[in-house]
CSV table of C-alpha atoms in Angstrom, one decimal:
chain,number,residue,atom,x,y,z
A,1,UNK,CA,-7.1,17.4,-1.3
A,2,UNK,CA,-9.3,15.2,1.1
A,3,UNK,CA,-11.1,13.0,-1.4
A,4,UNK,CA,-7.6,12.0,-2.9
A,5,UNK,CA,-5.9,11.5,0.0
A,6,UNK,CA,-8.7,9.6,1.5
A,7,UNK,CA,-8.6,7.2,-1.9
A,8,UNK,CA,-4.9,6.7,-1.1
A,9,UNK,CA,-5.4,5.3,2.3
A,10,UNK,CA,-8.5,3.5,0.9
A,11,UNK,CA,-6.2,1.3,-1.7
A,12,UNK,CA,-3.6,0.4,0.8
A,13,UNK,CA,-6.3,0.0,3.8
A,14,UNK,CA,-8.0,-2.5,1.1
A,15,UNK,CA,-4.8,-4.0,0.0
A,16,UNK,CA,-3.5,-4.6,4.2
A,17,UNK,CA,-7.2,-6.5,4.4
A,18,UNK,CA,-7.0,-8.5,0.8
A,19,UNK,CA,-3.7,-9.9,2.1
A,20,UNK,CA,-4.5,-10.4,5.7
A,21,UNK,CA,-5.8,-13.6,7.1
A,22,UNK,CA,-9.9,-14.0,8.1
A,23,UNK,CA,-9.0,-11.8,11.9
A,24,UNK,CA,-6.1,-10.8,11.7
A,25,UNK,CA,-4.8,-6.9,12.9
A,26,UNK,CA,-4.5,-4.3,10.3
A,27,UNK,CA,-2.6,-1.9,12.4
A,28,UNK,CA,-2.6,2.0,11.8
A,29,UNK,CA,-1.0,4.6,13.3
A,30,UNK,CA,-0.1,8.1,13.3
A,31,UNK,CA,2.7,10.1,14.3
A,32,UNK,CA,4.1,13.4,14.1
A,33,UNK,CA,4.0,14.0,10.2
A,34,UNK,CA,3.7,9.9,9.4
A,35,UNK,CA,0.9,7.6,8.8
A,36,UNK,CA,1.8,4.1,9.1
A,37,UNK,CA,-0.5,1.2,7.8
A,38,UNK,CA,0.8,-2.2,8.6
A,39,UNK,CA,-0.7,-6.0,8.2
A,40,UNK,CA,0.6,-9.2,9.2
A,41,UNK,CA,-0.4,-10.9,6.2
A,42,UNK,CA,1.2,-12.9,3.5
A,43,UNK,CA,4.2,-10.2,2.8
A,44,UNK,CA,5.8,-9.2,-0.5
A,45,UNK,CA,8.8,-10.9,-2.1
A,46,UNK,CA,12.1,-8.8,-2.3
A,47,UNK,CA,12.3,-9.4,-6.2
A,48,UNK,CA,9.0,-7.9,-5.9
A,49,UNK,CA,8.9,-4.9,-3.7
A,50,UNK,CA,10.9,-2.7,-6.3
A,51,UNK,CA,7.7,-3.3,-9.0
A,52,UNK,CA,4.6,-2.9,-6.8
A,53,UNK,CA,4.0,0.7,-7.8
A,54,UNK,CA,4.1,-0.5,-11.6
A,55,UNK,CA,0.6,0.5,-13.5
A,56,UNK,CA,-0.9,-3.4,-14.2
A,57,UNK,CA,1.8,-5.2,-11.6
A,58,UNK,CA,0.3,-8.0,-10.2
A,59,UNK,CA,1.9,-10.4,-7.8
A,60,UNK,CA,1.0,-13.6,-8.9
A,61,UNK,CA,-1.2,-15.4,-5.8
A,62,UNK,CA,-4.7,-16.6,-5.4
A,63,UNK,CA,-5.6,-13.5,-3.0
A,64,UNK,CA,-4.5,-11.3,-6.1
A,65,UNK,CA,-6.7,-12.9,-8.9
A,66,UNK,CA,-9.2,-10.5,-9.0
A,67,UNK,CA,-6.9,-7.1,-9.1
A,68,UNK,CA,-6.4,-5.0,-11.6
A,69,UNK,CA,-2.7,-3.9,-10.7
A,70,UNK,CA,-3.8,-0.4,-10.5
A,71,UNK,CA,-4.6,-0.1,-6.9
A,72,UNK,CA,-0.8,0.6,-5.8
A,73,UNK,CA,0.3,3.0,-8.6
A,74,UNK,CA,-2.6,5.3,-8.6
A,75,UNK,CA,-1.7,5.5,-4.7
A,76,UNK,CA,2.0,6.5,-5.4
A,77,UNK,CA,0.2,8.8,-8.1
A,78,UNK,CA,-1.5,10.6,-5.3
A,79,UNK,CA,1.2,10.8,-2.8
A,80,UNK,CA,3.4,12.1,-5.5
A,81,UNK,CA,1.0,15.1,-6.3
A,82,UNK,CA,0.4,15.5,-2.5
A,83,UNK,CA,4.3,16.1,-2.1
A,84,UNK,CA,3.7,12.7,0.5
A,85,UNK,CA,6.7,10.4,0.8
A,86,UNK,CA,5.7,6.9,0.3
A,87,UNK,CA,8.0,3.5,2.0
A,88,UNK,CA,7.3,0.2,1.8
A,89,UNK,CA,8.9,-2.6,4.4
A,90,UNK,CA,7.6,-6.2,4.0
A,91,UNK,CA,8.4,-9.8,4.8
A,92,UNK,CA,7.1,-13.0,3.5
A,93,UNK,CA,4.8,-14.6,6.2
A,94,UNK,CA,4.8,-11.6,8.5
A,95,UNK,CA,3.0,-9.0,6.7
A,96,UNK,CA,4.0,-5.4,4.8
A,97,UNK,CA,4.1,-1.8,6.0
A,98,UNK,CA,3.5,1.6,4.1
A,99,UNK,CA,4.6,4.4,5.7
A,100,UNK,CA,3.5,8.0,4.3
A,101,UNK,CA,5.2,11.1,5.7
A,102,UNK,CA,3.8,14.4,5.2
């Protein structure tokens, strides 16, 4: 389904841009049956990368004041129904990547 895929990608695009610096790169790509959407931001802690997808999670940080912690679990919603693998890989300081294979 376009529209709900298209929200997916919407939430993390929005997300990779929330958490970027003013300039820097939010990098997509695309291969064979995986799109990739990576930023160089601020980066997710290790304690918290196993939450992120949690309905009303919230990483405590001034960029995140404003969020609902929704954003992130009706994405993983939407994969799920879409039969889309979802992966996370992120570093404090050097930004997060979410990888979605079809």
């Amino acid at each position: 389904d376009y529209d709900w895929l298209r929200q997916m990608f919407l939430i993390v695009l929005d997300n990779a841009v929330k958490f970027s610096p003013p300039g820097a790169a939010v990098e997509l790509s695309l291969t064979e049956k995986t799109v990739s959407i990576r930023d160089h931001g601020c980066g997710i802690a290790e304690e918290d990368l196993p939450h992120i997808f949690d309905r009303f999670y919230k990483v405590k940080s001034e960029e995140n004041k404003s969020g609902s912690g929704l954003g992130l679990a009706i994405a993983r919603q939407i994969a799920d129904r879409h039969n889309v693998a979802v992966s996370v890989t992120s570093r404090l300081g050097e930004g997060t990547e979410f990888r979605f294979q079809f």
